GROMACS .gro file of C-alpha atoms in nm:
model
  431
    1UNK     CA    1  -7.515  -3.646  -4.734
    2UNK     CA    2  -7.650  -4.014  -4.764
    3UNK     CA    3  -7.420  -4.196  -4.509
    4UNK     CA    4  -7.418  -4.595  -4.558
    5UNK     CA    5  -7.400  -4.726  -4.207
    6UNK     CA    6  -7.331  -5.114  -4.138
    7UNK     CA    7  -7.369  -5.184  -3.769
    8UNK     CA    8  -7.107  -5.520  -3.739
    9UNK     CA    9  -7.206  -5.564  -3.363
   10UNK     CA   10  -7.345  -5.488  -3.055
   11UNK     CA   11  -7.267  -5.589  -2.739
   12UNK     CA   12  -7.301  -5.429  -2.346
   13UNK     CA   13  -6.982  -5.355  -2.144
   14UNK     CA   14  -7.026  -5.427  -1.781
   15UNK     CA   15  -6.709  -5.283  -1.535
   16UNK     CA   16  -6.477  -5.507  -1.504
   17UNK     CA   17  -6.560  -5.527  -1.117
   18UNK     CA   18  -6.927  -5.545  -1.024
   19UNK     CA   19  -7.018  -5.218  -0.842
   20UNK     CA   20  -7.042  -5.301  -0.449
   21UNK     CA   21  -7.390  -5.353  -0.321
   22UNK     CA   22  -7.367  -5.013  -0.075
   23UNK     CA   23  -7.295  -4.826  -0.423
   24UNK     CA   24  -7.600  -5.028  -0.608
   25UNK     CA   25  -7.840  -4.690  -0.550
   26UNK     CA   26  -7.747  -4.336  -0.590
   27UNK     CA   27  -7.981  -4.026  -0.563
   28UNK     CA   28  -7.959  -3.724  -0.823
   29UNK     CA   29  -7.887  -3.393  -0.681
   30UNK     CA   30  -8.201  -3.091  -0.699
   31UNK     CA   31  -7.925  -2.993  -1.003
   32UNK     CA   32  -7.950  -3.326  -1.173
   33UNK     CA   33  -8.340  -3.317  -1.141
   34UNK     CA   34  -8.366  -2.970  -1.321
   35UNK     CA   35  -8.107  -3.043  -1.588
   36UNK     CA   36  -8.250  -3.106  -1.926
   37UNK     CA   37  -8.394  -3.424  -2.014
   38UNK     CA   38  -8.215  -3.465  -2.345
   39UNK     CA   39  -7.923  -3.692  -2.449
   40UNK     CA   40  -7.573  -3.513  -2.522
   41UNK     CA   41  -7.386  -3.638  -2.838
   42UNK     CA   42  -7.015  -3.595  -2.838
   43UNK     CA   43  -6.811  -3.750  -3.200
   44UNK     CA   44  -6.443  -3.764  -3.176
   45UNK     CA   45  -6.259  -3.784  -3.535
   46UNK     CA   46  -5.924  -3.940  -3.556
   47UNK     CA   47  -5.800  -3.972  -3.918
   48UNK     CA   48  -5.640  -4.221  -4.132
   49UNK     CA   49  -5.291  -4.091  -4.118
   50UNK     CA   50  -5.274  -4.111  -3.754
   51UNK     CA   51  -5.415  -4.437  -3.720
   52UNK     CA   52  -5.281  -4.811  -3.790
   53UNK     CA   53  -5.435  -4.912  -4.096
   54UNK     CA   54  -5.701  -5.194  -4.094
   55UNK     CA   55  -5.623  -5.267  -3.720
   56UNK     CA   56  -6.007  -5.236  -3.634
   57UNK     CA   57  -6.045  -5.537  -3.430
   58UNK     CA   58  -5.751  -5.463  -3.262
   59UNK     CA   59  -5.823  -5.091  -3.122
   60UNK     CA   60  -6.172  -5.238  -3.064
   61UNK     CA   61  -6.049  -5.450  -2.824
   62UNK     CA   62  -5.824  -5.222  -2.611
   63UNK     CA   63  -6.181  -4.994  -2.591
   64UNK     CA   64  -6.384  -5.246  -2.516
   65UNK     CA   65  -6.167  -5.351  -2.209
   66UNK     CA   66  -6.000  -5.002  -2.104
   67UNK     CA   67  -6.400  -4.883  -2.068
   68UNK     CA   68  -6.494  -5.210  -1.867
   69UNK     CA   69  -6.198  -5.086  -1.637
   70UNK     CA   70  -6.305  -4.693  -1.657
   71UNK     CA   71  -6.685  -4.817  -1.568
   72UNK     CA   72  -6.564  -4.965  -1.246
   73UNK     CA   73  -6.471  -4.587  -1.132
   74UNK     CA   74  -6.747  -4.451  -1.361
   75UNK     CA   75  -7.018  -4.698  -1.248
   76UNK     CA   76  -7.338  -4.509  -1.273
   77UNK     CA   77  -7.326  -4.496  -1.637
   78UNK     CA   78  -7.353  -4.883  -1.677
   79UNK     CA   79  -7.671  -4.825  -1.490
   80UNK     CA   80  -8.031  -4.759  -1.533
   81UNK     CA   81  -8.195  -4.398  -1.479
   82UNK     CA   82  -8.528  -4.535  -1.294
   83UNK     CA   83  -8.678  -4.203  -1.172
   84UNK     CA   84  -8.647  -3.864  -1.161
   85UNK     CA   85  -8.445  -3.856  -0.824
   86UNK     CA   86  -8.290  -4.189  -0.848
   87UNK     CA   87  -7.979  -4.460  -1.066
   88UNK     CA   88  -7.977  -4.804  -1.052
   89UNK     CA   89  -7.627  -4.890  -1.014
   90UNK     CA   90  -7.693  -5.249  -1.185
   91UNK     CA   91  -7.417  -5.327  -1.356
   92UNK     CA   92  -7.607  -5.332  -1.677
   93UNK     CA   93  -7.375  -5.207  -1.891
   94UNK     CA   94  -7.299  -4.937  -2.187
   95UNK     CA   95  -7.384  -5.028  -2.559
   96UNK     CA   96  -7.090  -5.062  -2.736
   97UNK     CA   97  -7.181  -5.048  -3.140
   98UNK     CA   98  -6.927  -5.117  -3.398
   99UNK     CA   99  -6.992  -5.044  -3.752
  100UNK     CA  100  -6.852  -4.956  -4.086
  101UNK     CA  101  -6.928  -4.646  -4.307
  102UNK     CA  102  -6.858  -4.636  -4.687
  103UNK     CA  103  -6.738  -4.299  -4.674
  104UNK     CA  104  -6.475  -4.097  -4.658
  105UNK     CA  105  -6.353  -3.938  -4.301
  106UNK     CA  106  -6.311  -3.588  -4.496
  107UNK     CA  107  -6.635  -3.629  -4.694
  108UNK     CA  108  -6.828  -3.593  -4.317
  109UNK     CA  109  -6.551  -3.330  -4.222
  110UNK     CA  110  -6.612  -3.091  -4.499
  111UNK     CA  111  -6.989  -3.073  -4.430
  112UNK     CA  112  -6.992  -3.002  -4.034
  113UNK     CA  113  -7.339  -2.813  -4.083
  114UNK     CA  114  -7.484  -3.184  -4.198
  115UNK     CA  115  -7.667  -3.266  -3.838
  116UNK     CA  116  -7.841  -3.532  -3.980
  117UNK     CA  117  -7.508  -3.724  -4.122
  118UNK     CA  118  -7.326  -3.621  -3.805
  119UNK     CA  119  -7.592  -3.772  -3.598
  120UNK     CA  120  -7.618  -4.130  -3.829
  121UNK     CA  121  -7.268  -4.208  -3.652
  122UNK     CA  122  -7.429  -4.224  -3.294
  123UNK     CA  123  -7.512  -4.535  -3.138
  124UNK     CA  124  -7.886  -4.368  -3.154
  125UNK     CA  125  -8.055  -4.044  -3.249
  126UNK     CA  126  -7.976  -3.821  -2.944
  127UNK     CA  127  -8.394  -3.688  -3.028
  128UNK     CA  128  -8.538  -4.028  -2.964
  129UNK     CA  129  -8.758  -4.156  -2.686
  130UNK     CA  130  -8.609  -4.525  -2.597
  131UNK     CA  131  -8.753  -4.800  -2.459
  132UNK     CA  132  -8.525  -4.812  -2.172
  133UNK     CA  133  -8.333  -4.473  -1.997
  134UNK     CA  134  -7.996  -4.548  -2.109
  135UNK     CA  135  -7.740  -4.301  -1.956
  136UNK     CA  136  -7.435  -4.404  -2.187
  137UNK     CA  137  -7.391  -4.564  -2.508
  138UNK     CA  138  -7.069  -4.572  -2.730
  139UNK     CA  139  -7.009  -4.639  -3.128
  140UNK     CA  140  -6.717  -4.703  -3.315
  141UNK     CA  141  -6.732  -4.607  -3.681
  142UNK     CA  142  -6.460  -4.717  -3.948
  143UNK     CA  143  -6.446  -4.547  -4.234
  144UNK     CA  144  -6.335  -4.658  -4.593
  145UNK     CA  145  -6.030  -4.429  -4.581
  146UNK     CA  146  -5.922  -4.589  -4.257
  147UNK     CA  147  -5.999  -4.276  -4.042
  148UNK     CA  148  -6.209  -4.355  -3.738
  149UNK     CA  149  -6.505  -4.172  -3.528
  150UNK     CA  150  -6.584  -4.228  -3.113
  151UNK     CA  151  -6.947  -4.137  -3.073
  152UNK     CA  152  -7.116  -4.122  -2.787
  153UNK     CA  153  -7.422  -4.029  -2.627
  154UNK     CA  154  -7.515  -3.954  -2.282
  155UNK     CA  155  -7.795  -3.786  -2.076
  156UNK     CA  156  -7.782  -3.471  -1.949
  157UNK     CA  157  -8.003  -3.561  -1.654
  158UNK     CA  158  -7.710  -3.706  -1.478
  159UNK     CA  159  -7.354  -3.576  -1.681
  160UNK     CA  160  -7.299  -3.219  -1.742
  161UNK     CA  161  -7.002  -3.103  -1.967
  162UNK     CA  162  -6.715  -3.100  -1.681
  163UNK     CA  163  -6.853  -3.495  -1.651
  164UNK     CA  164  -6.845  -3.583  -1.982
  165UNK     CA  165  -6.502  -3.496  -2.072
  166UNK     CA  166  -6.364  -3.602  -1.718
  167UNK     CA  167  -6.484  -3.968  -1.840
  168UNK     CA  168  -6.381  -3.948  -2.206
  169UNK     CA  169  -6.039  -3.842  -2.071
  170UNK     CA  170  -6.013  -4.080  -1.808
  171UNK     CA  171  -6.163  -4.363  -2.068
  172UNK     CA  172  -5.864  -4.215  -2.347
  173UNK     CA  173  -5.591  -4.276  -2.068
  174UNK     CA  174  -5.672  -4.608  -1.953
  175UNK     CA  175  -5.693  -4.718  -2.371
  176UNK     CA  176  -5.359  -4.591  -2.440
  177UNK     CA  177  -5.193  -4.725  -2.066
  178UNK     CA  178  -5.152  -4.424  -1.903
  179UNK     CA  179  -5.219  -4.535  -1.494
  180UNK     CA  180  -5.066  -4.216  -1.379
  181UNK     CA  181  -5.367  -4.035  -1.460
  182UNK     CA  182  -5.628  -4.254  -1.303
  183UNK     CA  183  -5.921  -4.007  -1.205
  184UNK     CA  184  -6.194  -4.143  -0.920
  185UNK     CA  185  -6.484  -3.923  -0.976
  186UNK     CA  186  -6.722  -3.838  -0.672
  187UNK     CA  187  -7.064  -3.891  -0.693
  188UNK     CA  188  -7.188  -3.676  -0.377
  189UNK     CA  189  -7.359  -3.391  -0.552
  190UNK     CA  190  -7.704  -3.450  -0.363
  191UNK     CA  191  -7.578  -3.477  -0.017
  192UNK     CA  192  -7.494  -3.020  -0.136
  193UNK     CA  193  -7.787  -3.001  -0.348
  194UNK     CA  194  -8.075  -3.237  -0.178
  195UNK     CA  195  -8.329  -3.370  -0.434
  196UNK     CA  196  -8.694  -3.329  -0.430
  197UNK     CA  197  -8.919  -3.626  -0.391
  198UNK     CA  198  -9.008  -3.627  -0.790
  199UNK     CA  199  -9.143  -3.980  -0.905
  200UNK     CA  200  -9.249  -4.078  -1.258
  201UNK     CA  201  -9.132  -3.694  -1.384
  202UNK     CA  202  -8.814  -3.869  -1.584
  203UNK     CA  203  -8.984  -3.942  -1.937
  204UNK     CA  204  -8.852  -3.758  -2.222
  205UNK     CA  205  -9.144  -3.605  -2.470
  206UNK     CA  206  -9.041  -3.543  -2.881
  207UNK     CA  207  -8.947  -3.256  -2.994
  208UNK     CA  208  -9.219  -2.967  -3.076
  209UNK     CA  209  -9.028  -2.739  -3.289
  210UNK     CA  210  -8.840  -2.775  -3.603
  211UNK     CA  211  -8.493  -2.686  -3.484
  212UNK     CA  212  -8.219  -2.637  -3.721
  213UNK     CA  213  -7.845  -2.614  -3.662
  214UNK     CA  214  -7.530  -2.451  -3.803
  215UNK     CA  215  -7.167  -2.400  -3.706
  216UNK     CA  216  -6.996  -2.071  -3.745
  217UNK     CA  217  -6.662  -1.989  -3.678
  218UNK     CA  218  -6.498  -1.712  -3.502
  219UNK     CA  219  -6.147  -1.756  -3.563
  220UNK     CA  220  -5.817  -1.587  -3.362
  221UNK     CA  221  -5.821  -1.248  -3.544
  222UNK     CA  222  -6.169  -1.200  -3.582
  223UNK     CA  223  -6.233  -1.294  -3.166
  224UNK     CA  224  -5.958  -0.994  -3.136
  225UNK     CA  225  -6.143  -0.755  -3.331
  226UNK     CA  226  -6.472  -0.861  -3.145
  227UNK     CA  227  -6.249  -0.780  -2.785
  228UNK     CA  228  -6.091  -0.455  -2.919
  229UNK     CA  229  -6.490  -0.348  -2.999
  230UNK     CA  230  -6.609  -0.464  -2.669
  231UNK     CA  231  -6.303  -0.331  -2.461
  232UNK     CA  232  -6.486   0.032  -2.403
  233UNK     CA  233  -6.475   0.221  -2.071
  234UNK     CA  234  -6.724  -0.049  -1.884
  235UNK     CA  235  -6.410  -0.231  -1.828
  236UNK     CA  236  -6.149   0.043  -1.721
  237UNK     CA  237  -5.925  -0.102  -1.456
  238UNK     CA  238  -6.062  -0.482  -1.520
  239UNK     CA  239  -5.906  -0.738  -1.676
  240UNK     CA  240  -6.018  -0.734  -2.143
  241UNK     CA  241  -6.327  -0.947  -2.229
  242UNK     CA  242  -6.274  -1.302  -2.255
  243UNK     CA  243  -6.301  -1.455  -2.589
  244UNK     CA  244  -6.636  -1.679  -2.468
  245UNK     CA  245  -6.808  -1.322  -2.289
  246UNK     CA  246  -6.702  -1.150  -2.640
  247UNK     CA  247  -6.829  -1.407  -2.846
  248UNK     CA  248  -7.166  -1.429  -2.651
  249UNK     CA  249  -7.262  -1.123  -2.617
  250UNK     CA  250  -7.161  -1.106  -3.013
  251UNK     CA  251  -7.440  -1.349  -3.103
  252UNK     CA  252  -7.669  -1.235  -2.802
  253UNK     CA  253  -7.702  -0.897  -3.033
  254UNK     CA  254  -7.739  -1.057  -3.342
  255UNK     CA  255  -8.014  -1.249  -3.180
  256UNK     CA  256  -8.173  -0.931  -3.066
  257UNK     CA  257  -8.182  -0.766  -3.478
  258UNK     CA  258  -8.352  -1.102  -3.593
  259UNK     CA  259  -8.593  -1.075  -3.269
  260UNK     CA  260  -8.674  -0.715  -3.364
  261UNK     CA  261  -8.732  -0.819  -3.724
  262UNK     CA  262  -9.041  -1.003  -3.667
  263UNK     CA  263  -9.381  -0.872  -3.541
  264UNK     CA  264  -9.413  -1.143  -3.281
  265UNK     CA  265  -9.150  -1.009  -3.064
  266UNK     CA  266  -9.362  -0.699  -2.984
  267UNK     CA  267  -9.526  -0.845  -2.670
  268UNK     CA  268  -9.217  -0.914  -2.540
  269UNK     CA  269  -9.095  -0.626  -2.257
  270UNK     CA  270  -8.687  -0.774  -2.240
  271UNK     CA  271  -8.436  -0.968  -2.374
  272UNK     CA  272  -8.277  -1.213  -2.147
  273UNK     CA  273  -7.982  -1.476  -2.152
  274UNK     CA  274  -7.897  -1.787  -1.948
  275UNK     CA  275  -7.536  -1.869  -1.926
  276UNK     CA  276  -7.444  -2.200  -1.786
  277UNK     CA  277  -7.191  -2.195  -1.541
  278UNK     CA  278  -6.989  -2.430  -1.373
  279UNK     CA  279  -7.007  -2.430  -0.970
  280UNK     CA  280  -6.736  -2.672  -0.888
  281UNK     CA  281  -6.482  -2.378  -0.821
  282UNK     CA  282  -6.762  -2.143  -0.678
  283UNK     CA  283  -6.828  -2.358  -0.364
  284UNK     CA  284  -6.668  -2.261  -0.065
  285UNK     CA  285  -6.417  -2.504  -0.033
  286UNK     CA  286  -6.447  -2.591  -0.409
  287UNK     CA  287  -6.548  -2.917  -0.511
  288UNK     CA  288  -6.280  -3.095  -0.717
  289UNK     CA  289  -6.328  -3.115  -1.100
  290UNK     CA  290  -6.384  -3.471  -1.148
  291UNK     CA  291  -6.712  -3.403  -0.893
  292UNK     CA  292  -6.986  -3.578  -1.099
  293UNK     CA  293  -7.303  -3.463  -1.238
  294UNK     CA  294  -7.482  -3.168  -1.299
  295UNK     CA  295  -7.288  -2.878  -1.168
  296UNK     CA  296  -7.383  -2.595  -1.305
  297UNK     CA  297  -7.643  -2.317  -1.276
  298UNK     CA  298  -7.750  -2.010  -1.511
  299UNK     CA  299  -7.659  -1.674  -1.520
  300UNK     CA  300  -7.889  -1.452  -1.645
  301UNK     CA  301  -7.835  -1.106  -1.788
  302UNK     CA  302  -8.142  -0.917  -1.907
  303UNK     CA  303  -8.152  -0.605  -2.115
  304UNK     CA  304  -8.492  -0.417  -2.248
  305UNK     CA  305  -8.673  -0.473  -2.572
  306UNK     CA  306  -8.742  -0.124  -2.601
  307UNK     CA  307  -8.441   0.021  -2.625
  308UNK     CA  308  -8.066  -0.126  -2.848
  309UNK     CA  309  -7.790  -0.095  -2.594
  310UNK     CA  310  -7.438  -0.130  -2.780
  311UNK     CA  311  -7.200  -0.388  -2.791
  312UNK     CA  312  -6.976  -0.317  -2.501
  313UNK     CA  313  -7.298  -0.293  -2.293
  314UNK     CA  314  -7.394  -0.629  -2.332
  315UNK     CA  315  -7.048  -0.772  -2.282
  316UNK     CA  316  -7.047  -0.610  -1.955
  317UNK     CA  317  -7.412  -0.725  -1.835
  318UNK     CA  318  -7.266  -1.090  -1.919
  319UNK     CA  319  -6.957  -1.067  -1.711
  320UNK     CA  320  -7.168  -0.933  -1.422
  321UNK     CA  321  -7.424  -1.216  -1.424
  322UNK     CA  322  -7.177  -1.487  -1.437
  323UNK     CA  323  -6.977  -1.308  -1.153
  324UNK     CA  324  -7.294  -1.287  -0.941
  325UNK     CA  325  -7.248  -1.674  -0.916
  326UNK     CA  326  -7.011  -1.693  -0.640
  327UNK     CA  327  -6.983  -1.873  -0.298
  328UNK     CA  328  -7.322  -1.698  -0.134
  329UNK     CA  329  -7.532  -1.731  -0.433
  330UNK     CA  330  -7.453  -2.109  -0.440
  331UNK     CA  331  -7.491  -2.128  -0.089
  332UNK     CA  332  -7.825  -2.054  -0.142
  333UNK     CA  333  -7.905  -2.275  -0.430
  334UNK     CA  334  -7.852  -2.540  -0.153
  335UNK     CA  335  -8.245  -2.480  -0.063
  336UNK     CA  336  -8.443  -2.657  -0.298
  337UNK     CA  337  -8.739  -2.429  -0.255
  338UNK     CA  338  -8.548  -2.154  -0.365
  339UNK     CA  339  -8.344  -2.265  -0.625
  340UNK     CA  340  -8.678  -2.419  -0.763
  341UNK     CA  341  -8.891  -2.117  -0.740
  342UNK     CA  342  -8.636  -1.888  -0.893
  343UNK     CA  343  -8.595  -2.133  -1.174
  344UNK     CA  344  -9.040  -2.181  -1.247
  345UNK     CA  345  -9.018  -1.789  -1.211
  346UNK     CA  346  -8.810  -1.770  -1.541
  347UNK     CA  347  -9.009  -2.036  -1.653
  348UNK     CA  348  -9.346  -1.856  -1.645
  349UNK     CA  349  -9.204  -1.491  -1.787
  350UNK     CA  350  -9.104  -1.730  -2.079
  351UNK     CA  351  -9.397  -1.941  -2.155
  352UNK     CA  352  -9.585  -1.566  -2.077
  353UNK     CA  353  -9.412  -1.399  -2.374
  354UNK     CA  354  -9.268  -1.161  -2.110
  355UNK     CA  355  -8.919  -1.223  -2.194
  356UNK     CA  356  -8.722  -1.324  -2.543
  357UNK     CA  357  -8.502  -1.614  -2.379
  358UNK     CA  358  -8.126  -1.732  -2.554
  359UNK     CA  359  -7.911  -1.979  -2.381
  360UNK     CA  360  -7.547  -2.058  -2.379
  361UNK     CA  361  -7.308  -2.284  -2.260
  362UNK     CA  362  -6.945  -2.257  -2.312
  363UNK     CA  363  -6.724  -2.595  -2.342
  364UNK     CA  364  -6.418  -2.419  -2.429
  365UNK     CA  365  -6.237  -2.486  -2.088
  366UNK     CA  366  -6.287  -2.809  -2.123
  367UNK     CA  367  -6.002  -3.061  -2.238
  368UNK     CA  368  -6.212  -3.261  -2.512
  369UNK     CA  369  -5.920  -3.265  -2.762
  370UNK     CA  370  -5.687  -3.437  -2.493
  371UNK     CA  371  -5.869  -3.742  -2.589
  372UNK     CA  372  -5.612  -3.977  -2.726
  373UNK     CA  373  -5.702  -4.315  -2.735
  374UNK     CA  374  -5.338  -4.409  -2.797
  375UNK     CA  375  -5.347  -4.267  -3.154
  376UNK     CA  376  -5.340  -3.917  -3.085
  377UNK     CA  377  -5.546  -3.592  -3.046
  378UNK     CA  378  -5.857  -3.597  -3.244
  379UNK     CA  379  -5.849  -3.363  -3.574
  380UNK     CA  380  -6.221  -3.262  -3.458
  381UNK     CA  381  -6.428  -3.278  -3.175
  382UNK     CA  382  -6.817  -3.169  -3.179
  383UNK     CA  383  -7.131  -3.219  -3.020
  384UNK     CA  384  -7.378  -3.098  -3.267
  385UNK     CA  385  -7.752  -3.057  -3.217
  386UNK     CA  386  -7.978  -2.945  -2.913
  387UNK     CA  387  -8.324  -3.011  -2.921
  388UNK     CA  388  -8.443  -2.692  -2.768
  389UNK     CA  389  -8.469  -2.338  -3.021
  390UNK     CA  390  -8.205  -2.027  -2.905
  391UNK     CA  391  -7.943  -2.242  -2.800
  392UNK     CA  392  -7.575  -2.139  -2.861
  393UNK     CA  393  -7.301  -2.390  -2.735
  394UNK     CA  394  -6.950  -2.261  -2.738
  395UNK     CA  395  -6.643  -2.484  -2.863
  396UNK     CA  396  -6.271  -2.452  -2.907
  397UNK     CA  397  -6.173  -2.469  -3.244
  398UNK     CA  398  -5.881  -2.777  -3.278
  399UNK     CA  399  -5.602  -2.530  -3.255
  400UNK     CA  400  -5.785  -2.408  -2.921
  401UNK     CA  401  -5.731  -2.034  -3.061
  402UNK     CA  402  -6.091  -1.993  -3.228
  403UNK     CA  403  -6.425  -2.052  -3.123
  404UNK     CA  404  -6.691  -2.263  -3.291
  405UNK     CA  405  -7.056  -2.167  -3.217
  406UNK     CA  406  -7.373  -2.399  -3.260
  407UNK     CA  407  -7.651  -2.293  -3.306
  408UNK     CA  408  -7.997  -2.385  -3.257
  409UNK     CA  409  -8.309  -2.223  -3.372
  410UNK     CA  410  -8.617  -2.280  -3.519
  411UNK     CA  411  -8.650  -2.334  -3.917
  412UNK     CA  412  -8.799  -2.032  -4.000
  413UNK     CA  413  -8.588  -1.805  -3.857
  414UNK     CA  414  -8.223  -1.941  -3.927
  415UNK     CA  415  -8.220  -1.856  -4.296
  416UNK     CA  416  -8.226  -1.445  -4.179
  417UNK     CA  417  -7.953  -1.584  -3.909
  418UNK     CA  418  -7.700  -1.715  -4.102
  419UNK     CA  419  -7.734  -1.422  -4.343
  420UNK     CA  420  -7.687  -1.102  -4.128
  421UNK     CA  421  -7.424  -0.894  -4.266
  422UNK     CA  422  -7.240  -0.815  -3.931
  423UNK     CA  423  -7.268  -1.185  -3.824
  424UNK     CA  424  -7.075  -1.290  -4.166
  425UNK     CA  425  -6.817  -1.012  -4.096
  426UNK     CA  426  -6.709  -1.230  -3.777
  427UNK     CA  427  -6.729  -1.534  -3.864
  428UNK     CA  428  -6.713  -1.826  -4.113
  429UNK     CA  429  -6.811  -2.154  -4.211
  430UNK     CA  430  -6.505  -2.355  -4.209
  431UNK     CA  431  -6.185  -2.303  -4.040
   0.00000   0.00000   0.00000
């Protein structure tokens, strides 16, 4: 789709209060440092109907000032990522874009596999290497029809997806006036998780690969046929699969039949998947959810190249590898020497061959379509895109009943993807 995108302005939103000097520097945790180097996108899509006609200026306005007063809680994102262990709390502000797109709101809708048209509504391509190491920058698009789309993008070296949506909520309530549900995030990740002494190891490269990505949908009925499959005797006297270990372990095995079905897989001796999971709740006392920064670590379940385990199997090698994350595991993580060699280990059976490597991270308990800017839930909310091949990100559909899945992998191989027969029988393209 050929989008025609007018940018009408520009212009940097500083908080509202500077950022006290004893808050002007703040280290990134060992997590932080080892989190990818690549920029998140996140579009929210409010149409016409719900929206104030031609009142652009207007609902510019109340963002523009309710995210000056979010950045004064927020402050690290109006500042400048200088190394690989270190922010500039400066003050210098988020881009804040404003443009118009002669287009329809649905025409963008009805194509959701369009990356490329998705990604012409964000204040910059998420793939690019700037000038300068932004952490946050905002657009507001206005469409001919009247409907409206939030876009944002924000590095994932400092804000996972429990950060993300804790700011784009807490940005939603101070637009639309509600004070009651102020949220002061804490920004003390690296006094649990010390950082290494890293200089000058912050620069993002290009992409390599050609990575292409598509949305399928695995609606309410279909996720409880995928359960009632996976629910065998590997689960007697636990509680059913969830819907995200059911739906992962779903594509993990249709990864595994498009592995096996080319030659270059042979040196390979095991199939293995990361799962991101999120620690807050696994510390002992938790940490509180509006904790900021990367908080998260990876599962990994393995399962050998040699031999097809079922269905049920692989649900149940999930489960256990997300439930081996508890207190004492991230106890440990706390040594940087271990939680860095264990993490270069993978690393190396990877770049080897040794090991076939998927990833996944699951967004579905997060509240991303609570975001109401004081016009209501958003009709769709997606972050489309990775930059890295075998990369599945799990999202609630907008009824929260179904699950989207992205996913990323190279050119060549998506076009025997998207066409598997048992993958079609689960899910669709639109909802």
């Amino acid at each position: 789709m050929e989008l025609k995108v007018e940018i009408i302005s520009t212009e940097s939103i500083k908080p509202s209060s500077p950022t006290p000097p004893e808050q002007r520097e703040l280290k990134l945790s060992l997590l932080d440092q080892v989190a990818p180097g690549s920029y998140t996108p996140l579009l929210f899509f409010y149409p016409a109907g719900q929206l104030d006609r031609g009142d652009h200026g207007g609902r510019c306005r109340k963002l523009k000032e309710s995210l000056a007063e979010t950045l004064t809680r927020f402050y690290l994102l109006a500042g400048t990522l200088v190394e690989a262990y270190l922010v500039e709390c400066n003050d210098e502000g988020v881009e804040f874009s404003e443009a118009r797109v002669a287009c329809q709101l649905a025409d963008v809708m009805d194509k959701p596999d369009d990356v490329a048209a998705l990604h012409r509504l964000l204040p910059f391509d998420p793939d690019a290497v700037l000038d300068r190491d932004c952490i946050l920058a905002v657009r507001y698009n206005a469409f001919d029809c009247g409907g409206v789309v939030i876009a944002l993008c924000v590095t994932h070296k400092i804000v996972d997806g429990t950060s993300a949506t804790t700011f784009t909520k807490a940005w939603a309530a101070a637009c639309r006036g509600d004070h009651e549900l102020t949220v002061v995030p804490t920004f003390d990740a690296a006094e649990l998780f010390p950082p290494m002494e890293i200089r000058g190891g912050n620069k993002r490269q290009s992409r390599m690969d050609k990575i292409v990505t598509k949305r399928f949908i695995f609606s309410k009925s279909n996720i409880a046929a995928l359960k009632q499959e996976a629910n065998s005797d590997a689960f007697l006297n636990q509680r059913p699969p969830s819907r995200v270990e059911t739906v992962s372990a779903f594509i993990w095995k249709r990864f595994m039949a498009l592995a096996r079905s080319k030659p270059t897989t042979t040196a390979a001796k095991r199939f293995a998947i990361l799962h991101a999971v999120n620690i807050r709740n696994r510390l002992s006392p938790p940490l509180p959810p509006h904790s900021f920064g990367n908080l998260w670590w990876f599962a990994v379940a393995e399962a050998p190249i040699e031999e097809e385990k079922d269905y049920p199997f692989l649900v149940s090698k999930i489960r256990n590898a997300i439930t081996e994350i508890d207190g004492e595991y991230v106890t440990a993580l706390q040594d940087a020497e271990k939680a860095m060699r264990a993490k270069m280990k993978m690393g190396q059976m990877v770049y080897s061959g040794e090991v076939e490597l998927y990833s996944f991270t699951s967004w579905c308990s997060f509240p991303i379509y609570e975001s109401d800017f004081g016009w209501g839930r958003p009709a769709w909310v997606c972050s489309p895109g990775r930059p890295y091949k075998n990369v599945v990100l799990l999202v609630n559909t907008g009824d929260g009943e179904g699950i989207e899945a992205w996913v990323n992998l190279e050119e060549k191989d998506m076009p025997v993807f998207e066409s598997d027969p048992e993958l079609l029988a689960f899910t669709s393209s639109s909802s």
